[in-house]
mmCIF file of C-alpha atoms in Angstrom:
data_model
loop_
_atom_site.group_PDB
_atom_site.id
_atom_site.type_symbol
_atom_site.label_atom_id
_atom_site.label_comp_id
_atom_site.label_asym_id
_atom_site.label_seq_id
_atom_site.Cartn_x
_atom_site.Cartn_y
_atom_site.Cartn_z
ATOM 1 C CA MET A 25 41.621 -66.594 -29.796
ATOM 2 C CA SER A 26 40.175 -69.470 -27.851
ATOM 3 C CA LEU A 27 37.126 -68.719 -25.756
ATOM 4 C CA ALA A 28 37.134 -71.981 -23.842
ATOM 5 C CA PRO A 29 36.202 -71.796 -20.177
ATOM 6 C CA PRO A 30 38.852 -72.105 -17.468
ATOM 7 C CA THR A 31 40.481 -75.494 -17.200
ATOM 8 C CA THR A 32 41.814 -77.523 -14.339
ATOM 9 C CA ALA A 33 44.878 -78.725 -16.250
ATOM 10 C CA PRO A 34 47.874 -79.083 -13.954
ATOM 11 C CA ALA A 35 49.837 -75.923 -13.241
ATOM 12 C CA THR A 36 53.048 -77.802 -14.052
ATOM 13 C CA SER A 37 52.199 -77.344 -17.744
ATOM 14 C CA VAL A 38 52.948 -73.648 -17.216
ATOM 15 C CA ILE A 39 56.151 -74.199 -15.261
ATOM 16 C CA ARG A 40 57.480 -76.578 -17.925
ATOM 17 C CA ASN A 41 56.904 -74.023 -20.692
ATOM 18 C CA ARG A 42 60.447 -73.185 -21.864
ATOM 19 C CA PRO A 43 59.633 -69.889 -23.646
ATOM 20 C CA LEU A 44 57.730 -68.688 -20.593
ATOM 21 C CA ILE A 45 60.620 -69.508 -18.242
ATOM 22 C CA THR A 46 62.934 -67.628 -20.604
ATOM 23 C CA LEU A 47 60.683 -64.566 -20.349
ATOM 24 C CA PHE A 48 60.530 -65.033 -16.566
ATOM 25 C CA LEU A 49 64.339 -64.857 -16.371
ATOM 26 C CA GLY A 50 64.418 -61.824 -18.643
ATOM 27 C CA HIS A 51 61.854 -60.020 -16.509
ATOM 28 C CA MET A 52 63.766 -60.904 -13.333
ATOM 29 C CA THR A 53 66.997 -59.569 -14.825
ATOM 30 C CA ILE A 54 65.680 -56.265 -16.125
ATOM 31 C CA ASP A 55 63.880 -55.453 -12.873
ATOM 32 C CA LEU A 56 67.069 -56.256 -11.001
ATOM 33 C CA TYR A 57 68.580 -53.134 -12.590
ATOM 34 C CA ALA A 58 65.757 -50.932 -11.347
ATOM 35 C CA GLY A 59 66.130 -52.389 -7.875
ATOM 36 C CA LEU A 60 69.855 -51.600 -7.795
ATOM 37 C CA LEU A 61 69.367 -47.843 -8.150
ATOM 38 C CA PRO A 62 68.509 -47.106 -4.466
ATOM 39 C CA VAL A 63 71.628 -49.029 -3.404
ATOM 40 C CA LEU A 64 73.694 -46.467 -5.336
ATOM 41 C CA PHE A 65 72.236 -43.454 -3.521
ATOM 42 C CA PRO A 66 74.628 -43.377 -0.518
ATOM 43 C CA VAL A 67 77.646 -43.788 -2.812
ATOM 44 C CA LEU A 68 76.542 -41.047 -5.209
ATOM 45 C CA SER A 69 75.653 -38.732 -2.340
ATOM 46 C CA ARG A 70 79.114 -39.170 -0.832
ATOM 47 C CA ASP A 71 81.130 -39.081 -4.056
ATOM 48 C CA TYR A 72 79.397 -36.028 -5.525
ATOM 49 C CA ASP A 73 78.492 -34.281 -2.233
ATOM 50 C CA LEU A 74 74.767 -34.179 -3.090
ATOM 51 C CA ASP A 75 71.616 -34.360 -0.984
ATOM 52 C CA LEU A 76 69.346 -37.372 -1.373
ATOM 53 C CA ALA A 77 66.688 -35.340 -3.206
ATOM 54 C CA THR A 78 69.179 -34.579 -5.984
ATOM 55 C CA VAL A 79 70.509 -38.125 -6.051
ATOM 56 C CA GLY A 80 66.905 -39.297 -6.419
ATOM 57 C CA LEU A 81 66.920 -37.813 -9.919
ATOM 58 C CA VAL A 82 68.745 -40.969 -11.019
ATOM 59 C CA ALA A 83 65.772 -43.154 -10.066
ATOM 60 C CA LEU A 84 63.355 -40.591 -11.486
ATOM 61 C CA ALA A 85 65.154 -40.637 -14.842
ATOM 62 C CA TYR A 86 64.995 -44.427 -15.018
ATOM 63 C CA SER A 87 61.394 -44.851 -13.899
ATOM 64 C CA GLY A 88 60.138 -41.744 -15.701
ATOM 65 C CA VAL A 89 61.524 -42.682 -19.110
ATOM 66 C CA GLY A 90 60.493 -46.307 -18.607
ATOM 67 C CA SER A 91 56.936 -45.427 -17.632
ATOM 68 C CA ILE A 92 56.278 -42.837 -20.324
ATOM 69 C CA SER A 93 57.728 -44.962 -23.122
ATOM 70 C CA GLN A 94 55.843 -48.195 -22.365
ATOM 71 C CA PRO A 95 52.604 -47.359 -24.241
ATOM 72 C CA LEU A 96 54.676 -46.319 -27.276
ATOM 73 C CA PHE A 97 56.635 -49.566 -27.253
ATOM 74 C CA GLY A 98 53.370 -51.442 -26.759
ATOM 75 C CA TRP A 99 52.031 -49.836 -29.937
ATOM 76 C CA LEU A 100 55.241 -50.750 -31.770
ATOM 77 C CA ALA A 101 54.913 -54.343 -30.546
ATOM 78 C CA ASP A 102 51.364 -54.572 -31.881
ATOM 79 C CA ARG A 103 52.417 -53.224 -35.248
ATOM 80 C CA TYR A 104 55.889 -54.676 -35.796
ATOM 81 C CA GLY A 105 56.112 -57.635 -33.414
ATOM 82 C CA THR A 106 58.341 -58.502 -30.452
ATOM 83 C CA ARG A 107 61.506 -59.874 -32.011
ATOM 84 C CA LEU A 108 63.598 -57.187 -30.281
ATOM 85 C CA THR A 109 62.769 -58.239 -26.716
ATOM 86 C CA GLY A 110 66.353 -59.380 -26.158
ATOM 87 C CA VAL A 111 67.718 -56.145 -27.649
ATOM 88 C CA ALA A 112 65.765 -54.163 -25.045
ATOM 89 C CA LEU A 113 67.400 -56.159 -22.258
ATOM 90 C CA VAL A 114 70.953 -55.872 -23.575
ATOM 91 C CA TRP A 115 70.423 -52.117 -24.104
ATOM 92 C CA THR A 116 69.524 -51.732 -20.425
ATOM 93 C CA ALA A 117 72.420 -53.967 -19.353
ATOM 94 C CA VAL A 118 75.006 -51.955 -21.304
ATOM 95 C CA THR A 119 73.716 -48.467 -20.459
ATOM 96 C CA PHE A 120 73.253 -49.317 -16.779
ATOM 97 C CA ALA A 121 76.718 -50.868 -16.507
ATOM 98 C CA ALA A 122 78.176 -47.717 -18.102
ATOM 99 C CA ILE A 123 77.263 -45.852 -14.895
ATOM 100 C CA ALA A 124 80.396 -47.446 -13.433
ATOM 101 C CA VAL A 125 82.649 -45.306 -15.649
ATOM 102 C CA ALA A 126 80.464 -42.190 -16.042
ATOM 103 C CA PRO A 127 82.587 -39.016 -15.686
ATOM 104 C CA SER A 128 79.912 -36.888 -13.973
ATOM 105 C CA PHE A 129 76.704 -37.073 -11.990
ATOM 106 C CA TRP A 130 74.615 -35.703 -14.857
ATOM 107 C CA MET A 131 76.028 -38.346 -17.177
ATOM 108 C CA ILE A 132 74.837 -40.917 -14.625
ATOM 109 C CA VAL A 133 71.348 -39.373 -14.781
ATOM 110 C CA ALA A 134 71.426 -39.541 -18.590
ATOM 111 C CA LEU A 135 72.565 -43.179 -18.546
ATOM 112 C CA ALA A 136 69.833 -44.061 -16.053
ATOM 113 C CA GLY A 137 67.283 -42.522 -18.413
ATOM 114 C CA ALA A 138 68.736 -44.496 -21.326
ATOM 115 C CA ALA A 139 68.560 -47.702 -19.287
ATOM 116 C CA GLY A 140 64.942 -46.874 -18.462
ATOM 117 C CA LEU A 141 64.206 -46.758 -22.190
ATOM 118 C CA GLY A 142 65.198 -50.411 -22.445
ATOM 119 C CA SER A 143 62.956 -51.239 -19.505
ATOM 120 C CA GLY A 144 60.093 -49.373 -21.168
ATOM 121 C CA ALA A 145 60.528 -51.546 -24.260
ATOM 122 C CA PHE A 146 61.014 -54.861 -22.474
ATOM 123 C CA HIS A 147 57.907 -54.812 -20.290
ATOM 124 C CA PRO A 148 55.197 -54.598 -22.998
ATOM 125 C CA PHE A 149 57.249 -56.832 -25.325
ATOM 126 C CA GLY A 150 57.639 -59.453 -22.609
ATOM 127 C CA ALA A 151 54.020 -59.251 -21.459
ATOM 128 C CA LEU A 152 52.764 -59.639 -25.017
ATOM 129 C CA ASN A 153 54.963 -62.701 -25.511
ATOM 130 C CA ALA A 154 53.885 -64.205 -22.190
ATOM 131 C CA ASN A 155 50.307 -63.768 -23.353
ATOM 132 C CA ALA A 156 51.038 -65.744 -26.518
ATOM 133 C CA VAL A 157 53.264 -68.669 -25.530
ATOM 134 C CA ILE A 158 50.525 -70.750 -23.905
ATOM 135 C CA ASP A 159 46.899 -71.570 -24.654
ATOM 136 C CA ASP A 160 44.158 -69.221 -23.490
ATOM 137 C CA ARG A 161 42.984 -71.510 -20.715
ATOM 138 C CA ARG A 162 46.254 -71.140 -18.772
ATOM 139 C CA ARG A 163 46.873 -67.487 -19.613
ATOM 140 C CA ASN A 164 46.359 -66.177 -16.076
ATOM 141 C CA SER A 165 48.900 -68.679 -14.769
ATOM 142 C CA ALA A 166 51.370 -67.789 -17.517
ATOM 143 C CA MET A 167 51.165 -64.069 -16.806
ATOM 144 C CA SER A 168 51.582 -64.736 -13.094
ATOM 145 C CA VAL A 169 54.810 -66.618 -13.731
ATOM 146 C CA TYR A 170 56.081 -63.826 -15.970
ATOM 147 C CA ALA A 171 55.130 -61.085 -13.477
ATOM 148 C CA SER A 172 56.679 -62.856 -10.502
ATOM 149 C CA GLY A 173 60.048 -62.761 -12.251
ATOM 150 C CA GLY A 174 60.165 -58.976 -11.947
ATOM 151 C CA THR A 175 59.232 -59.074 -8.266
ATOM 152 C CA ILE A 176 61.948 -61.618 -7.499
ATOM 153 C CA GLY A 177 64.499 -59.501 -9.355
ATOM 154 C CA PHE A 178 63.534 -56.489 -7.294
ATOM 155 C CA ALA A 179 63.701 -58.507 -4.068
ATOM 156 C CA VAL A 180 67.233 -59.866 -4.519
ATOM 157 C CA ARG A 181 68.761 -56.590 -5.657
ATOM 158 C CA PRO A 182 70.005 -55.497 -2.167
ATOM 159 C CA LEU A 183 72.102 -58.656 -1.821
ATOM 160 C CA ILE A 184 73.690 -58.229 -5.250
ATOM 161 C CA GLY A 185 74.049 -54.445 -5.103
ATOM 162 C CA VAL A 186 75.509 -54.259 -1.617
ATOM 163 C CA GLY A 187 77.937 -57.080 -2.435
ATOM 164 C CA LEU A 188 79.214 -55.420 -5.617
ATOM 165 C CA LEU A 189 79.614 -52.037 -3.950
ATOM 166 C CA ALA A 190 81.362 -53.514 -0.921
ATOM 167 C CA LEU A 191 83.876 -55.396 -3.068
ATOM 168 C CA PHE A 192 84.490 -52.984 -5.956
ATOM 169 C CA GLY A 193 82.804 -49.664 -5.182
ATOM 170 C CA ILE A 194 80.723 -48.061 -7.930
ATOM 171 C CA ARG A 195 82.995 -49.745 -10.515
ATOM 172 C CA GLY A 196 81.362 -53.025 -9.517
ATOM 173 C CA ILE A 197 78.154 -51.906 -11.229
ATOM 174 C CA GLY A 198 79.965 -52.511 -14.504
ATOM 175 C CA LEU A 199 79.815 -56.239 -13.835
ATOM 176 C CA MET A 200 76.033 -56.078 -14.202
ATOM 177 C CA VAL A 201 76.523 -56.095 -17.959
ATOM 178 C CA VAL A 202 77.200 -59.837 -17.697
ATOM 179 C CA PRO A 203 73.819 -61.274 -16.564
ATOM 180 C CA GLY A 204 71.829 -58.918 -18.777
ATOM 181 C CA THR A 205 73.857 -59.763 -21.870
ATOM 182 C CA LEU A 206 73.742 -63.523 -21.285
ATOM 183 C CA ILE A 207 69.964 -63.590 -20.737
ATOM 184 C CA ALA A 208 69.495 -61.200 -23.679
ATOM 185 C CA VAL A 209 71.337 -63.568 -26.029
ATOM 186 C CA TRP A 210 69.136 -66.419 -24.845
ATOM 187 C CA LEU A 211 66.050 -64.280 -25.389
ATOM 188 C CA LEU A 212 67.146 -63.341 -28.912
ATOM 189 C CA LEU A 213 67.573 -67.007 -29.786
ATOM 190 C CA GLU A 214 64.184 -67.907 -28.292
ATOM 191 C CA MET A 215 62.431 -64.972 -29.976
ATOM 192 C CA ARG A 216 63.142 -66.512 -33.376
ATOM 193 C CA ARG A 217 60.562 -69.161 -32.447
ATOM 194 C CA ILE A 218 58.120 -67.413 -30.135
ATOM 195 C CA ALA A 219 58.122 -63.722 -31.072
ATOM 196 C CA VAL A 220 54.664 -62.258 -31.638
ATOM 197 C CA GLN A 221 54.240 -61.004 -35.197
ATOM 198 C CA GLY A 222 52.884 -57.497 -35.672
ATOM 199 C CA THR A 223 50.198 -56.416 -38.083
ATOM 200 C CA GLY A 224 52.681 -54.365 -40.100
ATOM 201 C CA SER A 225 50.547 -51.801 -41.922
ATOM 202 C CA ARG A 226 47.627 -49.645 -40.965
ATOM 203 C CA ARG A 227 45.523 -51.660 -43.369
ATOM 204 C CA GLY A 228 46.287 -54.785 -41.355
ATOM 205 C CA ARG A 229 44.879 -53.082 -38.250
ATOM 206 C CA ALA A 230 41.660 -51.936 -39.864
ATOM 207 C CA GLY A 231 38.430 -53.195 -38.388
ATOM 208 C CA LEU A 232 39.659 -53.626 -34.821
ATOM 209 C CA PRO A 233 36.766 -53.844 -32.347
ATOM 210 C CA PRO A 234 36.018 -50.776 -30.202
ATOM 211 C CA ILE A 235 37.508 -50.619 -26.731
ATOM 212 C CA PRO A 236 35.109 -50.895 -23.745
ATOM 213 C CA TRP A 237 36.538 -47.824 -22.058
ATOM 214 C CA LEU A 238 34.513 -48.032 -18.841
ATOM 215 C CA LEU A 239 35.735 -51.543 -18.119
ATOM 216 C CA LEU A 240 39.295 -50.648 -19.105
ATOM 217 C CA ALA A 241 39.183 -47.621 -16.771
ATOM 218 C CA ALA A 242 38.120 -49.907 -13.921
ATOM 219 C CA VAL A 243 41.094 -52.185 -14.613
ATOM 220 C CA ILE A 244 43.475 -49.215 -14.643
ATOM 221 C CA ILE A 245 42.137 -47.725 -11.390
ATOM 222 C CA VAL A 246 42.449 -51.016 -9.526
ATOM 223 C CA MET A 247 46.008 -51.441 -10.831
ATOM 224 C CA MET A 248 46.874 -47.897 -9.734
ATOM 225 C CA ALA A 249 45.553 -48.504 -6.212
ATOM 226 C CA ARG A 250 47.570 -51.701 -5.922
ATOM 227 C CA SER A 251 50.739 -49.986 -7.180
ATOM 228 C CA TRP A 252 50.350 -47.067 -4.779
ATOM 229 C CA THR A 253 50.061 -49.358 -1.763
ATOM 230 C CA MET A 254 52.980 -51.632 -2.634
ATOM 231 C CA SER A 255 55.279 -48.744 -3.630
ATOM 232 C CA SER A 256 54.521 -46.858 -0.406
ATOM 233 C CA MET A 257 55.231 -49.881 1.757
ATOM 234 C CA GLN A 258 58.514 -50.615 -0.007
ATOM 235 C CA ALA A 259 59.574 -46.969 0.275
ATOM 236 C CA PHE A 260 58.765 -46.219 3.919
ATOM 237 C CA ILE A 261 59.125 -49.447 5.902
ATOM 238 C CA PRO A 262 62.921 -48.980 6.301
ATOM 239 C CA THR A 263 62.508 -45.386 7.534
ATOM 240 C CA TRP A 264 59.649 -46.326 9.863
ATOM 241 C CA TYR A 265 61.555 -49.141 11.538
ATOM 242 C CA ASP A 266 64.759 -47.101 11.627
ATOM 243 C CA ASP A 267 62.878 -44.378 13.536
ATOM 244 C CA MET A 268 61.718 -47.008 16.020
ATOM 245 C CA GLY A 269 65.316 -48.037 16.662
ATOM 246 C CA TYR A 270 65.474 -51.330 14.759
ATOM 247 C CA SER A 271 68.683 -52.366 13.043
ATOM 248 C CA GLU A 272 69.327 -52.188 9.323
ATOM 249 C CA ALA A 273 69.490 -55.962 9.199
ATOM 250 C CA PHE A 274 66.005 -56.229 10.761
ATOM 251 C CA TYR A 275 64.146 -53.856 8.474
ATOM 252 C CA GLY A 276 66.160 -54.890 5.434
ATOM 253 C CA PHE A 277 65.113 -58.483 5.984
ATOM 254 C CA LEU A 278 61.535 -57.334 6.637
ATOM 255 C CA ALA A 279 61.383 -55.414 3.349
ATOM 256 C CA THR A 280 62.839 -58.386 1.472
ATOM 257 C CA THR A 281 60.337 -60.740 3.140
ATOM 258 C CA ILE A 282 57.404 -58.603 2.029
ATOM 259 C CA THR A 283 58.720 -58.367 -1.534
ATOM 260 C CA LEU A 284 59.286 -62.124 -1.779
ATOM 261 C CA ALA A 285 55.820 -62.720 -0.327
ATOM 262 C CA SER A 286 54.397 -60.477 -3.042
ATOM 263 C CA ALA A 287 56.194 -62.648 -5.612
ATOM 264 C CA LEU A 288 54.535 -65.683 -4.057
ATOM 265 C CA GLY A 289 51.140 -63.979 -4.258
ATOM 266 C CA THR A 290 51.755 -63.039 -7.884
ATOM 267 C CA LEU A 291 52.835 -66.564 -8.760
ATOM 268 C CA GLY A 292 49.857 -68.248 -7.090
ATOM 269 C CA SER A 293 47.157 -65.881 -8.271
ATOM 270 C CA GLY A 294 47.117 -67.126 -11.860
ATOM 271 C CA SER A 295 46.391 -70.749 -11.003
ATOM 272 C CA LEU A 296 43.618 -69.708 -8.591
ATOM 273 C CA ALA A 297 42.120 -67.375 -11.191
ATOM 274 C CA ASP A 298 42.147 -70.124 -13.812
ATOM 275 C CA ARG A 299 40.067 -72.221 -11.443
ATOM 276 C CA HIS A 300 37.811 -69.703 -9.707
ATOM 277 C CA GLY A 301 37.703 -66.635 -11.946
ATOM 278 C CA ARG A 302 39.646 -63.381 -12.009
ATOM 279 C CA ARG A 303 37.072 -60.935 -10.700
ATOM 280 C CA ALA A 304 36.298 -63.044 -7.631
ATOM 281 C CA LEU A 305 39.984 -63.293 -6.797
ATOM 282 C CA ILE A 306 40.651 -59.580 -7.403
ATOM 283 C CA VAL A 307 37.737 -58.419 -5.234
ATOM 284 C CA GLY A 308 38.461 -61.004 -2.544
ATOM 285 C CA SER A 309 42.140 -60.084 -2.320
ATOM 286 C CA LEU A 310 41.312 -56.367 -2.063
ATOM 287 C CA ILE A 311 38.862 -56.996 0.771
ATOM 288 C CA ALA A 312 41.366 -59.183 2.626
ATOM 289 C CA THR A 313 44.154 -56.624 2.138
ATOM 290 C CA ILE A 314 42.427 -54.059 4.377
ATOM 291 C CA PRO A 315 42.607 -56.015 7.678
ATOM 292 C CA ALA A 316 46.097 -57.208 6.679
ATOM 293 C CA ILE A 317 47.308 -53.587 6.380
ATOM 294 C CA LEU A 318 45.706 -52.631 9.695
ATOM 295 C CA LEU A 319 47.283 -55.619 11.450
ATOM 296 C CA PHE A 320 50.685 -54.816 9.961
ATOM 297 C CA THR A 321 50.575 -51.190 11.055
ATOM 298 C CA GLN A 322 49.163 -51.920 14.519
ATOM 299 C CA SER A 323 51.658 -54.566 15.682
ATOM 300 C CA THR A 324 55.348 -53.863 15.084
ATOM 301 C CA GLY A 325 58.332 -56.075 15.767
ATOM 302 C CA SER A 326 58.825 -59.694 14.770
ATOM 303 C CA ILE A 327 55.101 -60.233 14.109
ATOM 304 C CA ALA A 328 55.491 -57.801 11.177
ATOM 305 C CA PHE A 329 57.221 -60.549 9.203
ATOM 306 C CA VAL A 330 53.930 -62.459 9.256
ATOM 307 C CA THR A 331 51.498 -59.573 8.777
ATOM 308 C CA GLY A 332 53.763 -57.865 6.227
ATOM 309 C CA ALA A 333 54.079 -61.054 4.209
ATOM 310 C CA LEU A 334 50.288 -61.324 4.264
ATOM 311 C CA VAL A 335 49.976 -57.800 2.846
ATOM 312 C CA GLY A 336 52.522 -58.630 0.155
ATOM 313 C CA ILE A 337 50.726 -61.815 -0.885
ATOM 314 C CA LEU A 338 47.312 -60.142 -1.049
ATOM 315 C CA ALA A 339 48.125 -56.720 -2.474
ATOM 316 C CA ALA A 340 50.423 -57.970 -5.225
ATOM 317 C CA SER A 341 48.345 -60.889 -6.406
ATOM 318 C CA THR A 342 46.071 -58.813 -8.656
ATOM 319 C CA ALA A 343 48.707 -57.400 -11.021
ATOM 320 C CA PRO A 344 49.019 -60.213 -13.620
ATOM 321 C CA LEU A 345 45.254 -60.789 -13.605
ATOM 322 C CA LEU A 346 44.585 -57.124 -14.362
ATOM 323 C CA LEU A 347 47.192 -57.206 -17.123
ATOM 324 C CA VAL A 348 45.572 -60.190 -18.856
ATOM 325 C CA MET A 349 42.144 -58.571 -18.472
ATOM 326 C CA ALA A 350 43.373 -55.368 -20.142
ATOM 327 C CA GLN A 351 44.909 -57.359 -23.007
ATOM 328 C CA GLN A 352 41.595 -59.110 -23.624
ATOM 329 C CA LEU A 353 39.581 -55.895 -23.453
ATOM 330 C CA MET A 354 41.864 -54.247 -26.018
ATOM 331 C CA GLN A 355 41.560 -56.935 -28.688
ATOM 332 C CA GLY A 356 44.221 -56.587 -31.360
ATOM 333 C CA ARG A 357 46.064 -54.056 -29.180
ATOM 334 C CA ALA A 358 47.525 -56.305 -26.469
ATOM 335 C CA GLY A 359 50.897 -54.538 -26.680
ATOM 336 C CA VAL A 360 49.353 -51.122 -26.073
ATOM 337 C CA ALA A 361 47.301 -52.607 -23.236
ATOM 338 C CA SER A 362 50.437 -54.017 -21.630
ATOM 339 C CA GLY A 363 52.325 -50.740 -21.951
ATOM 340 C CA LEU A 364 49.384 -48.741 -20.663
ATOM 341 C CA ILE A 365 48.713 -50.900 -17.605
ATOM 342 C CA LEU A 366 52.354 -51.384 -16.650
ATOM 343 C CA GLY A 367 53.320 -47.783 -17.392
ATOM 344 C CA LEU A 368 50.492 -46.334 -15.319
ATOM 345 C CA GLY A 369 51.382 -48.737 -12.532
ATOM 346 C CA PHE A 370 54.937 -47.370 -12.471
ATOM 347 C CA VAL A 371 53.730 -43.760 -12.629
ATOM 348 C CA THR A 372 51.212 -44.225 -9.840
ATOM 349 C CA GLY A 373 53.865 -45.716 -7.614
ATOM 350 C CA ALA A 374 56.174 -42.774 -8.357
ATOM 351 C CA ILE A 375 53.437 -40.211 -7.632
ATOM 352 C CA GLY A 376 51.851 -42.066 -4.719
ATOM 353 C CA VAL A 377 55.047 -42.330 -2.673
ATOM 354 C CA PRO A 378 55.436 -38.523 -2.243
ATOM 355 C CA VAL A 379 51.734 -38.283 -1.316
ATOM 356 C CA THR A 380 52.207 -40.975 1.313
ATOM 357 C CA GLY A 381 55.335 -39.132 2.455
ATOM 358 C CA ALA A 382 53.368 -35.904 2.869
ATOM 359 C CA ILE A 383 50.850 -37.732 5.073
ATOM 360 C CA ALA A 384 53.747 -39.162 7.083
ATOM 361 C CA ASP A 385 55.251 -35.684 7.541
ATOM 362 C CA ALA A 386 51.916 -34.260 8.668
ATOM 363 C CA PHE A 387 51.024 -37.120 11.035
ATOM 364 C CA SER A 388 53.319 -40.143 11.226
ATOM 365 C CA ILE A 389 54.611 -42.953 9.017
ATOM 366 C CA GLN A 390 52.353 -45.375 10.875
ATOM 367 C CA THR A 391 49.317 -43.223 10.029
ATOM 368 C CA ALA A 392 50.441 -42.945 6.419
ATOM 369 C CA MET A 393 50.712 -46.743 6.208
ATOM 370 C CA ARG A 394 47.256 -47.136 7.736
ATOM 371 C CA ALA A 395 45.875 -44.697 5.150
ATOM 372 C CA GLN A 396 46.703 -47.251 2.448
ATOM 373 C CA SER A 397 43.713 -49.241 3.685
ATOM 374 C CA ILE A 398 41.536 -46.331 2.519
ATOM 375 C CA VAL A 399 43.126 -46.482 -0.943
ATOM 376 C CA ILE A 400 42.269 -50.180 -1.155
ATOM 377 C CA LEU A 401 38.775 -49.600 0.228
ATOM 378 C CA LEU A 402 38.029 -47.065 -2.506
ATOM 379 C CA ALA A 403 39.221 -49.545 -5.148
ATOM 380 C CA ILE A 404 36.775 -52.279 -4.101
ATOM 381 C CA PRO A 405 33.590 -50.802 -5.658
ATOM 382 C CA ILE A 406 35.595 -50.116 -8.826
ATOM 383 C CA ALA A 407 36.734 -53.751 -8.881
ATOM 384 C CA LEU A 408 33.090 -54.873 -8.751
ATOM 385 C CA LEU A 409 32.671 -53.311 -12.212
ATOM 386 C CA LEU A 410 35.231 -55.698 -13.710
ATOM 387 C CA PRO A 411 33.793 -58.334 -16.047
ATOM 388 C CA ASN A 412 33.613 -61.944 -14.929
ATOM 389 C CA GLU A 413 34.662 -64.739 -17.283
ATOM 390 C CA ALA A 414 31.211 -65.117 -18.874
ATOM 391 C CA ARG A 415 30.997 -61.382 -19.525
ATOM 392 C CA MET A 416 34.518 -61.321 -20.943
ATOM 393 C CA ARG A 417 33.659 -64.104 -23.380
ATOM 394 C CA GLN A 418 30.636 -62.115 -24.538
ATOM 395 C CA ILE A 419 32.792 -59.029 -25.082
ATOM 396 C CA GLN A 420 35.341 -60.987 -27.083
ATOM 397 C CA GLU A 421 32.710 -62.771 -29.164
ATOM 398 C CA ARG A 422 30.966 -59.539 -30.125
ATOM 399 C CA GLY A 423 34.102 -57.441 -30.294
ATOM 400 C CA SER A 424 32.519 -54.724 -28.141
ATOM 401 C CA ASP A 425 30.864 -54.069 -24.824
ATOM 402 C CA ARG A 426 27.394 -53.521 -26.274
ATOM 403 C CA PRO A 427 24.589 -55.238 -24.318
#
């Protein structure tokens, strides 16, 4: 692995990287499936006469299986390679599309869990490939491009999901097998050239350097704080603005604006980190997120499109940087690092949303949104423990975190 300092090479070298763009499209497609699940809730509730809590088991099955399985698939990627990245995507496409013809609600839950298994495989496979298809000096930028694909997929899902349901009902979900299969075939063809090779045997993995657990824990905690905030905002903004009497079109567009802004923040963070360093950008974005959250929660209405976009840009920008940092700290175990960081991010979002909801029930949604500034505030001193670029090079050169 190259230990060269950050470069100022043009960012277009990342955008022109064909394997990376292929992974970007794969990430966008697989996260589109996750984003479609909430669109199904009203239909499932009506067709099966269920309350929303029960219908929510569909999303829980998908995200739960996906989150728990990611570290396992990361370990498999480290040991056996990433040639099956496309298979993971087509598995999700087929099992998700099968929801359209499922004979019962519980079969839908089972299919959602099966689709989540493909998502759990794709994310560490894709992140490990994105880490490998470009030289070390542009790695932050590469991971930012890869990560932004998932955010864009999640952002456009209401347009696609609502359109399919309006035209075809739940049967329209079956058409989602098409984009997943097409991108999966492309991925399979590309993986023949770019797939990361695993170590194969235990003997091949002998002598791996020890993991600096304190630094890795700091990375994980900062990622968890970021995931909690973004998941809570995405979950409760529609309800908050609905309670205030705004139309569905208004708060739907607001939620989409914030998600797209977070994609912009994710995409831009890598280039900035390559130039100015990851830790500085992570700490700076956390500090700036606090006033952005307070402004967003204080002033409602049209101004929220500006303040909400600012929160999205700032809060989401740290994710790819933290992922690359974890991969470098876990030398020789980049797949496990990817699965661990991404999986815990998913889990924290799933757990954090009910906690935020409890605060909203006890006080108000506005208060619960404001409380996210406290979550970010507590993450700042943890972020100060993260290694800068010079420290990271020392860790990689010595293979440990020993002074």
